[in-house]
Short mmCIF file of N, CA and C and ligand atoms in Angstrom, two decimals:
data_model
loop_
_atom_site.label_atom_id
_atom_site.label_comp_id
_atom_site.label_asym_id
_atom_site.label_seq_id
_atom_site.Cartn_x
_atom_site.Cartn_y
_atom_site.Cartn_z
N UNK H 1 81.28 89.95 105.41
CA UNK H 1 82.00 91.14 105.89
C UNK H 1 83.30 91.34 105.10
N UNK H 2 83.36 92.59 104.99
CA UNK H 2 84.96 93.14 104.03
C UNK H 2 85.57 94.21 104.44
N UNK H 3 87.06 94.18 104.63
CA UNK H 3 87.80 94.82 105.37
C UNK H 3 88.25 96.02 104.49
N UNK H 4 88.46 97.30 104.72
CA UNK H 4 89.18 98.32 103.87
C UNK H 4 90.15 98.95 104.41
N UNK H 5 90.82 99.97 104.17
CA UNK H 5 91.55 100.94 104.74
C UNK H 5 91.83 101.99 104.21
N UNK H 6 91.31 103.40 105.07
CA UNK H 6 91.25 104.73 105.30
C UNK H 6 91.96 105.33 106.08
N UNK H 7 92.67 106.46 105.47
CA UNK H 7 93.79 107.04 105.96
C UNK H 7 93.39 108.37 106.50
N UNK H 8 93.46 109.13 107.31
CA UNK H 8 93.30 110.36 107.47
C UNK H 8 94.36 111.55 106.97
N UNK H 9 94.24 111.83 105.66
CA UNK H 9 95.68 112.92 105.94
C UNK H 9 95.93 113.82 106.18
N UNK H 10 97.25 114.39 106.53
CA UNK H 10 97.72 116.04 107.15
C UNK H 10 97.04 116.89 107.08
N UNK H 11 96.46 116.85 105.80
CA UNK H 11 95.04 118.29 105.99
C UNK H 11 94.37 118.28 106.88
N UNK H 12 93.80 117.17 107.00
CA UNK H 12 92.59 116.79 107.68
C UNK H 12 93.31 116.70 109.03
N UNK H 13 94.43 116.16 109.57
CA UNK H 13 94.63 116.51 110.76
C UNK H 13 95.29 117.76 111.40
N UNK H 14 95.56 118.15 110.49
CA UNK H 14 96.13 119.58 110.92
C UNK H 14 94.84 120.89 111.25
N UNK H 15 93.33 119.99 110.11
CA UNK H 15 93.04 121.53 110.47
C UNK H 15 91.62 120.55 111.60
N UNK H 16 92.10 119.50 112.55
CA UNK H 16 91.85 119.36 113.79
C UNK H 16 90.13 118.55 113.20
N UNK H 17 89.87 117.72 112.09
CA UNK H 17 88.72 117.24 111.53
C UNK H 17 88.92 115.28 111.88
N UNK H 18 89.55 115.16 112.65
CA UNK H 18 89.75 113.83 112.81
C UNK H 18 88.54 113.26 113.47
N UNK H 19 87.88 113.95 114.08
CA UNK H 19 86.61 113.54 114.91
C UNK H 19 85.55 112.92 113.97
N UNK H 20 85.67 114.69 113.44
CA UNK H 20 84.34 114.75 112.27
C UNK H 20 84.44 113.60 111.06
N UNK H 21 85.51 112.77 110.75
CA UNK H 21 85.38 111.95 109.66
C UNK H 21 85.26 110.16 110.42
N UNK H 22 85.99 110.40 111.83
CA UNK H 22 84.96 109.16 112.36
C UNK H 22 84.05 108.77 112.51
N UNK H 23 83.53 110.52 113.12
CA UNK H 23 82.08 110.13 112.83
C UNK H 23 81.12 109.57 111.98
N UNK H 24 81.55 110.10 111.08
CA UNK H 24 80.91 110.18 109.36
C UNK H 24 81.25 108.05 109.29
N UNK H 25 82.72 108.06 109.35
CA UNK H 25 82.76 106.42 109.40
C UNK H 25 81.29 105.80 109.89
N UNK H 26 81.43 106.08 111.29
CA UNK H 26 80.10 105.53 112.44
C UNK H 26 79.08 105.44 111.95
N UNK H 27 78.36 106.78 111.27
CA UNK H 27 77.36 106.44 111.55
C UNK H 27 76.82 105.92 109.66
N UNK H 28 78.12 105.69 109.40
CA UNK H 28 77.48 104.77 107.89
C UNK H 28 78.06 103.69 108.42
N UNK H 29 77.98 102.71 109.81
CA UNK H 29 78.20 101.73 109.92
C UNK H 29 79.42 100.59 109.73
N UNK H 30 80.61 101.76 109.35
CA UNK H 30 81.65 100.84 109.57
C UNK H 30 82.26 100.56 110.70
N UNK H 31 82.92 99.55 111.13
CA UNK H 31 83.16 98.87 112.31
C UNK H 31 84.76 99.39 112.29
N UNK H 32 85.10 100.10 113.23
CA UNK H 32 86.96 100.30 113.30
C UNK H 32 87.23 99.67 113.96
N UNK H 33 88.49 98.59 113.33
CA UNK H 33 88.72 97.62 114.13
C UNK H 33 90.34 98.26 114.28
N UNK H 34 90.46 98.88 113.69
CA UNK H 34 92.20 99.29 114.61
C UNK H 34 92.82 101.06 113.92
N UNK H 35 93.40 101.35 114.57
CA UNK H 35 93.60 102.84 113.42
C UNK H 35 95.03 103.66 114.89
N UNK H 36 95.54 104.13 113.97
CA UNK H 36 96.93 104.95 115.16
C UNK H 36 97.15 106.32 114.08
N UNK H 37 98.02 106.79 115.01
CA UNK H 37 98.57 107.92 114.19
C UNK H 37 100.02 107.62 114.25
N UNK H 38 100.20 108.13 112.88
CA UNK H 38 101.70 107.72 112.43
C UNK H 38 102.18 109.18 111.70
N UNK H 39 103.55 108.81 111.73
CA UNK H 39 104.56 109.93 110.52
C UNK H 39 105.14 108.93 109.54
N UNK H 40 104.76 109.30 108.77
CA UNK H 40 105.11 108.39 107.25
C UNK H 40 106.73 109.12 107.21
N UNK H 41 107.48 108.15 106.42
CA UNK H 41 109.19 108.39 106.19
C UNK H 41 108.34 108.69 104.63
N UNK H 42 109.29 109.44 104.34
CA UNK H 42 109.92 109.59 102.45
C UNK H 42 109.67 107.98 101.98
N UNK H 43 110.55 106.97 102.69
CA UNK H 43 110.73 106.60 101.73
C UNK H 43 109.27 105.35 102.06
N UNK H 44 108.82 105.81 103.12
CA UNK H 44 107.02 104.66 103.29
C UNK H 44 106.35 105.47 102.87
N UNK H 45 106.10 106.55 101.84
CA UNK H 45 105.33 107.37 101.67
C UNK H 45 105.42 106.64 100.04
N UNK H 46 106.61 106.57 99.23
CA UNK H 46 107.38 106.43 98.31
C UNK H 46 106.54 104.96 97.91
N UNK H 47 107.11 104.08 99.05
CA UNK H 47 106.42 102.75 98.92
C UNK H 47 104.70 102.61 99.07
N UNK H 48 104.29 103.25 99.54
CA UNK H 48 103.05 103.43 99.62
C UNK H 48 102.05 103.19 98.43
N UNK H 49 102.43 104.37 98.21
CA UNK H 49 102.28 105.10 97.18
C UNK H 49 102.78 104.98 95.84
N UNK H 50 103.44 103.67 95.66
CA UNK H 50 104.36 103.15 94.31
C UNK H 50 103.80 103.36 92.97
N UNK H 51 102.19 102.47 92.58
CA UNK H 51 101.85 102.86 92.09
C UNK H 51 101.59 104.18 91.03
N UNK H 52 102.00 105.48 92.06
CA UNK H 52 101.56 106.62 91.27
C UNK H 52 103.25 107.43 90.83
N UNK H 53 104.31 106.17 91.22
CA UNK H 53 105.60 106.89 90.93
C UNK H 53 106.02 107.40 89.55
N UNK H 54 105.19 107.15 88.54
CA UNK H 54 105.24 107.48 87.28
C UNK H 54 104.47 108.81 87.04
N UNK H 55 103.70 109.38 87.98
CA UNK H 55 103.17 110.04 87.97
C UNK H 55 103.69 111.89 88.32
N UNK H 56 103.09 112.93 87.60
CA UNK H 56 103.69 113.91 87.66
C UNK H 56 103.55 114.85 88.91
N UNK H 57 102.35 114.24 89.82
CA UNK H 57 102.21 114.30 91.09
C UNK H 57 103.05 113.70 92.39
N UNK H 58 103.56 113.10 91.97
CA UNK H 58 104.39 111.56 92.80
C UNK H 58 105.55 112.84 93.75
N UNK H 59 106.21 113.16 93.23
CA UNK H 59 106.96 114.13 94.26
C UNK H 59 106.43 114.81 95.21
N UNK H 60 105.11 115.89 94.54
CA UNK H 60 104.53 116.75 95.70
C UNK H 60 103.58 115.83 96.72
N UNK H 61 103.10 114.89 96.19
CA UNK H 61 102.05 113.93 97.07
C UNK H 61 102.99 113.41 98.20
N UNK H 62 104.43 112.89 97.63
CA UNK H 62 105.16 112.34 98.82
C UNK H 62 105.47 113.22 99.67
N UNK H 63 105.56 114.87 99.60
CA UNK H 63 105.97 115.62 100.48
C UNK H 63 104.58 116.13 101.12
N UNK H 64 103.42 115.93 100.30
CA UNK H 64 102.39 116.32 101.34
C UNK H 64 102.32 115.37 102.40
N UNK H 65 102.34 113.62 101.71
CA UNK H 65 101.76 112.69 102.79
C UNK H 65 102.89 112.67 104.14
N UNK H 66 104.28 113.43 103.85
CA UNK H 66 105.26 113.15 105.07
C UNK H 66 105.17 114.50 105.62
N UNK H 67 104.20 115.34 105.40
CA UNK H 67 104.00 116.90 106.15
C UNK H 67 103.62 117.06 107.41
N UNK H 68 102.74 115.71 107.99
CA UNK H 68 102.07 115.68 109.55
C UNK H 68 101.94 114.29 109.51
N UNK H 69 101.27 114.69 110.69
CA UNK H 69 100.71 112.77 111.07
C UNK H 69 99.48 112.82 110.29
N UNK H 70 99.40 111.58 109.66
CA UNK H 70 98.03 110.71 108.85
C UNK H 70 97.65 109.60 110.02
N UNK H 71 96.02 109.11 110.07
CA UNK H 71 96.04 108.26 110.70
C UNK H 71 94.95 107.61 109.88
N UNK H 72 95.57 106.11 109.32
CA UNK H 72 95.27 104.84 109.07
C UNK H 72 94.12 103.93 109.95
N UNK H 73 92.88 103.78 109.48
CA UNK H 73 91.90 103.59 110.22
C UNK H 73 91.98 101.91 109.16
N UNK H 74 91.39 100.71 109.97
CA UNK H 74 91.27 99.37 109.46
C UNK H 74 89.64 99.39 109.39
N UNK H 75 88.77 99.58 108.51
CA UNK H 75 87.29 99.38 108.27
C UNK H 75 86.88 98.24 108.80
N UNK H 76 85.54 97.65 108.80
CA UNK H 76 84.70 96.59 108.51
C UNK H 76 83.31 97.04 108.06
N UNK H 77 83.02 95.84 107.06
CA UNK H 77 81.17 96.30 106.78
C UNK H 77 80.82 95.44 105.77
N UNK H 78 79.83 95.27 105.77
CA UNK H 78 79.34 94.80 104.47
C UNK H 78 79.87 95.31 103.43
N UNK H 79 80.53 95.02 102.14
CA UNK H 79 80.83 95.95 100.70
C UNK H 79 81.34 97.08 101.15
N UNK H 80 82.39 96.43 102.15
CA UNK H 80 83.53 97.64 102.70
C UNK H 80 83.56 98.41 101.35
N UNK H 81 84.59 97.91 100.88
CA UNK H 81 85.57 98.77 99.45
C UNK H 81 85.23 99.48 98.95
N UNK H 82 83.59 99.21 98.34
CA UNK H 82 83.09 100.10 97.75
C UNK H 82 81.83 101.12 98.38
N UNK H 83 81.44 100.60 99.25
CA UNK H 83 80.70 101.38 100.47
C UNK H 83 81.28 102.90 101.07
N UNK H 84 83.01 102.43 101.34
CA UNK H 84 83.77 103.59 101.78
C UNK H 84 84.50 104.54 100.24
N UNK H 85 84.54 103.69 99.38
CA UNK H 85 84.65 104.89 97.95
C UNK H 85 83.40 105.50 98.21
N UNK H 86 82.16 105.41 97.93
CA UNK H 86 81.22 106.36 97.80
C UNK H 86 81.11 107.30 98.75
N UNK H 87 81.55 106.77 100.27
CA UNK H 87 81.39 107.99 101.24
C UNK H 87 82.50 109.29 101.27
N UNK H 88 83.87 108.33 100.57
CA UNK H 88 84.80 109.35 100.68
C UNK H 88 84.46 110.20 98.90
N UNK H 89 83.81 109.55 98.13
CA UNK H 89 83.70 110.72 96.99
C UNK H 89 85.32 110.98 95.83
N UNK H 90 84.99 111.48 94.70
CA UNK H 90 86.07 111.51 94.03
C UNK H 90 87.11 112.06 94.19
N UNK H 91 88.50 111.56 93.68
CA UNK H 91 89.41 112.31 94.30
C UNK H 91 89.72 113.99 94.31
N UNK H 92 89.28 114.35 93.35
CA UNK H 92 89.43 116.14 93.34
C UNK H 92 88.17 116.36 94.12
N UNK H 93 88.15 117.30 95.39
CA UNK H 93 86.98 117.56 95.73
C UNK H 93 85.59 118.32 94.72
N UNK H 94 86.25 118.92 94.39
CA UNK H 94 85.77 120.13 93.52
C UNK H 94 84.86 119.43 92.41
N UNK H 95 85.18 117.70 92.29
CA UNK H 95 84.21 116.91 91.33
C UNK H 95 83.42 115.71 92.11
N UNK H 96 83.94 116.03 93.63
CA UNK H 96 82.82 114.79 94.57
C UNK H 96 81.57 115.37 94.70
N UNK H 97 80.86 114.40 94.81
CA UNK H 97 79.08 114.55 94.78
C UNK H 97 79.41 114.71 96.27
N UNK H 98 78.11 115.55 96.28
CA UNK H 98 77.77 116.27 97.70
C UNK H 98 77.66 115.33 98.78
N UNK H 99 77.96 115.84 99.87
CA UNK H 99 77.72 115.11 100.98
C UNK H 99 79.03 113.77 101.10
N UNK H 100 79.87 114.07 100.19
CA UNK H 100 80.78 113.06 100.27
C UNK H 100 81.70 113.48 101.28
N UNK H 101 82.68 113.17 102.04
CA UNK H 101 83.57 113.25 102.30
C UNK H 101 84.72 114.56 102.03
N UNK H 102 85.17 113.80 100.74
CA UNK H 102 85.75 115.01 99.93
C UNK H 102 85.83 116.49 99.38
N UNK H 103 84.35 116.11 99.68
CA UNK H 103 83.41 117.71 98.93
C UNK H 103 83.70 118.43 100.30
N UNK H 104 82.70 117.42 101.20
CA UNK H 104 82.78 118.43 102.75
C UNK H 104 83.80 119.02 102.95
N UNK H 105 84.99 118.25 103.04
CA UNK H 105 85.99 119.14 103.58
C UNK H 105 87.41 118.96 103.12
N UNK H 106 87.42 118.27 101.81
CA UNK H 106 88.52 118.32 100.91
C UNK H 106 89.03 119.86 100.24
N UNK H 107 90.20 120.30 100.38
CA UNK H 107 90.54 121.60 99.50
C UNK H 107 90.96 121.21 98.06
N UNK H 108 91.28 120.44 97.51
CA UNK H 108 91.82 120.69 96.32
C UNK H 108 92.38 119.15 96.15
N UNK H 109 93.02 118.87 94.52
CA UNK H 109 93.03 117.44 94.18
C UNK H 109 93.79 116.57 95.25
N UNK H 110 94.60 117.62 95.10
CA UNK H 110 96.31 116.66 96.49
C UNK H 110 95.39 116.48 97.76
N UNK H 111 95.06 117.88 98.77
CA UNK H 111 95.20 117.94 99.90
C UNK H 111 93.56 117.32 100.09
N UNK H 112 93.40 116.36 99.48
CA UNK H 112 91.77 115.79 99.72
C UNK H 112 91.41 115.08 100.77
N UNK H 113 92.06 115.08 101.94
CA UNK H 113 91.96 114.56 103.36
C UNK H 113 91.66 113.77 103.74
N UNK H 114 91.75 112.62 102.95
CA UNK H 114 91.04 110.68 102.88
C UNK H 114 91.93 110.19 101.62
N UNK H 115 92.31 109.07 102.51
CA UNK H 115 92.08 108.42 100.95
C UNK H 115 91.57 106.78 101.47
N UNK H 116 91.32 105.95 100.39
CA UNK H 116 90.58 105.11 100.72
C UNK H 116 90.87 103.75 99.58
N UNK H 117 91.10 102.29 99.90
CA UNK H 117 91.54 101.58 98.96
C UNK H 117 90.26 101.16 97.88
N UNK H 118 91.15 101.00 96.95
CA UNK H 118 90.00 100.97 95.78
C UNK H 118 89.58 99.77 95.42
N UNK H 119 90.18 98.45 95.74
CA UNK H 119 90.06 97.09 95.39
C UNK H 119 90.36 96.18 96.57
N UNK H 120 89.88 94.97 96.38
CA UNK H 120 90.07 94.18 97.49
C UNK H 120 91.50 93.97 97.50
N UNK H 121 92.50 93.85 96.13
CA UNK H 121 93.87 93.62 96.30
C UNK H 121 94.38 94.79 96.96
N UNK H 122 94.14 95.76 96.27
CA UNK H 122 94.80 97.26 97.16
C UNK H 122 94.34 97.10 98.51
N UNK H 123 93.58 97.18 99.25
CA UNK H 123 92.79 96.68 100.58
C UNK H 123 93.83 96.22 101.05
N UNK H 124 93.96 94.72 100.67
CA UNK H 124 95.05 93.53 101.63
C UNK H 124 96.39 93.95 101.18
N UNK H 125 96.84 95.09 100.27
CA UNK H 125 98.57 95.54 100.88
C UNK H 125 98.43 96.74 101.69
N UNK H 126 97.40 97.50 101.25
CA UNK H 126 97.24 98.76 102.28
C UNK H 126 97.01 98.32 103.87
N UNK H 127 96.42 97.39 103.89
CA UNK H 127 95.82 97.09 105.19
C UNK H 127 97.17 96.83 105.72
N UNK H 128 98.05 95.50 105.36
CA UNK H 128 99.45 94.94 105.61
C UNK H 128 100.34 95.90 105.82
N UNK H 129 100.38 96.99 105.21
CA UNK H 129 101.89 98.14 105.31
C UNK H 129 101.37 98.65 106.15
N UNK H 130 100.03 99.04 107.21
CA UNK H 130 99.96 99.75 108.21
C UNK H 130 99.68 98.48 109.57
N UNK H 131 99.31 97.27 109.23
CA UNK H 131 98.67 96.83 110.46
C UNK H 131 98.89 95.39 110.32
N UNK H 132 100.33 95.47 109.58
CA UNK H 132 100.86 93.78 109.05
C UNK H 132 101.34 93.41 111.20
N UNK H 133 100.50 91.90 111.18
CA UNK H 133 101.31 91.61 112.28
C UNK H 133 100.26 92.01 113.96
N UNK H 134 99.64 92.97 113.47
CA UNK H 134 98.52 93.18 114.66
C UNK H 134 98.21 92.81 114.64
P1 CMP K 201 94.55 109.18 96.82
O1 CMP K 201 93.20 108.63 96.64
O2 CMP K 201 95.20 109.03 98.16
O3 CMP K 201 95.51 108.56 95.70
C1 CMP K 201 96.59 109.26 95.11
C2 CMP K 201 96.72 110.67 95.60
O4 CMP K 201 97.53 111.53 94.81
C3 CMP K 201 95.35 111.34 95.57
O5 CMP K 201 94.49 110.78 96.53
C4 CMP K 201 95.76 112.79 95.79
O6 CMP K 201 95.99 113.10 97.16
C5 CMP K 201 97.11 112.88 95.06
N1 CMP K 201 97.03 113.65 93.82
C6 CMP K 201 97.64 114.83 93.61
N2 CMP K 201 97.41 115.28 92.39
C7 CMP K 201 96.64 114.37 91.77
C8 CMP K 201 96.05 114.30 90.46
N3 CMP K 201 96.23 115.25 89.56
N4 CMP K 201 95.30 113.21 90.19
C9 CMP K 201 95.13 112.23 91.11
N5 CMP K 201 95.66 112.27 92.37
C10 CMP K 201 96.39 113.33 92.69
#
């Protein structure tokens, strides 16, 4: 068994799809073992998200991810990591294979309404900055 973590973001909760992507979790068999809704600060959005601070996106991404509540879901499954990349699909919707996630109901590269860790190391800090201590 391997643990991941999936975020729900502002898009996706604003335009009221929080159901519809648990579902989608469910019934490809991942196990939620913990998940809340939160408001990310500037500067946990900042840290989060460190990685992409070099990036020419890094400003508008931090003001999308602190726009609403995101909610941080803790996976389980067999070949978590890469089980939940394929369901959530590439990051621009507009280039995810069908039936992904992204495609369904992603608008555009930013506001792609998931995101999902890509490695077992990313996994165990993503998992820690939302659910260090539970
Ligand atoms: P995510 O998988 O959460 O990782 C980084 C996020 O940056 C990405 O999803 C998008 O929401 C956002 N982003 C905005 N613009 C870009 C871009 N041009 N390329 C990659 N990611 C982008």
């Amino acid at each position: 068994m391997e643990q991941t973590l999936l975020i729900i973001k502002p898009d996706a909760t604003e335009r009221h799809l929080f159901g519809r992507i648990i579902q989608r979790l469910e019934d490809s068999r991942f196990k939620i073992l913990a998940m809340k809704m939160v408001n990310l600060s500037p500067a946990g959005a900042k840290q989060f998200y460190a990685v992409h601070e070099a990036r020419p996106f890094f400003g508008d991404l931090v003001e999308f991810m602190t726009s609403g509540p995101i909610v941080p879901i803790l996976l389980e499954r067999e070949n978590a990591i890469s089980a939940l990349r394929e369901l959530v699909g590439a990051t621009d919707p507009a280039k995810a294979a069908c039936g992904t996630i992204r495609h369904d109901i992603g608008l555009d590269v930013q506001r792609n309404s998931v995101h999902a860790s890509d490695a077992p190391e990313t996994a165990k800090n993503e998992i820690a900055f939302f659910f260090a201590g539970e």
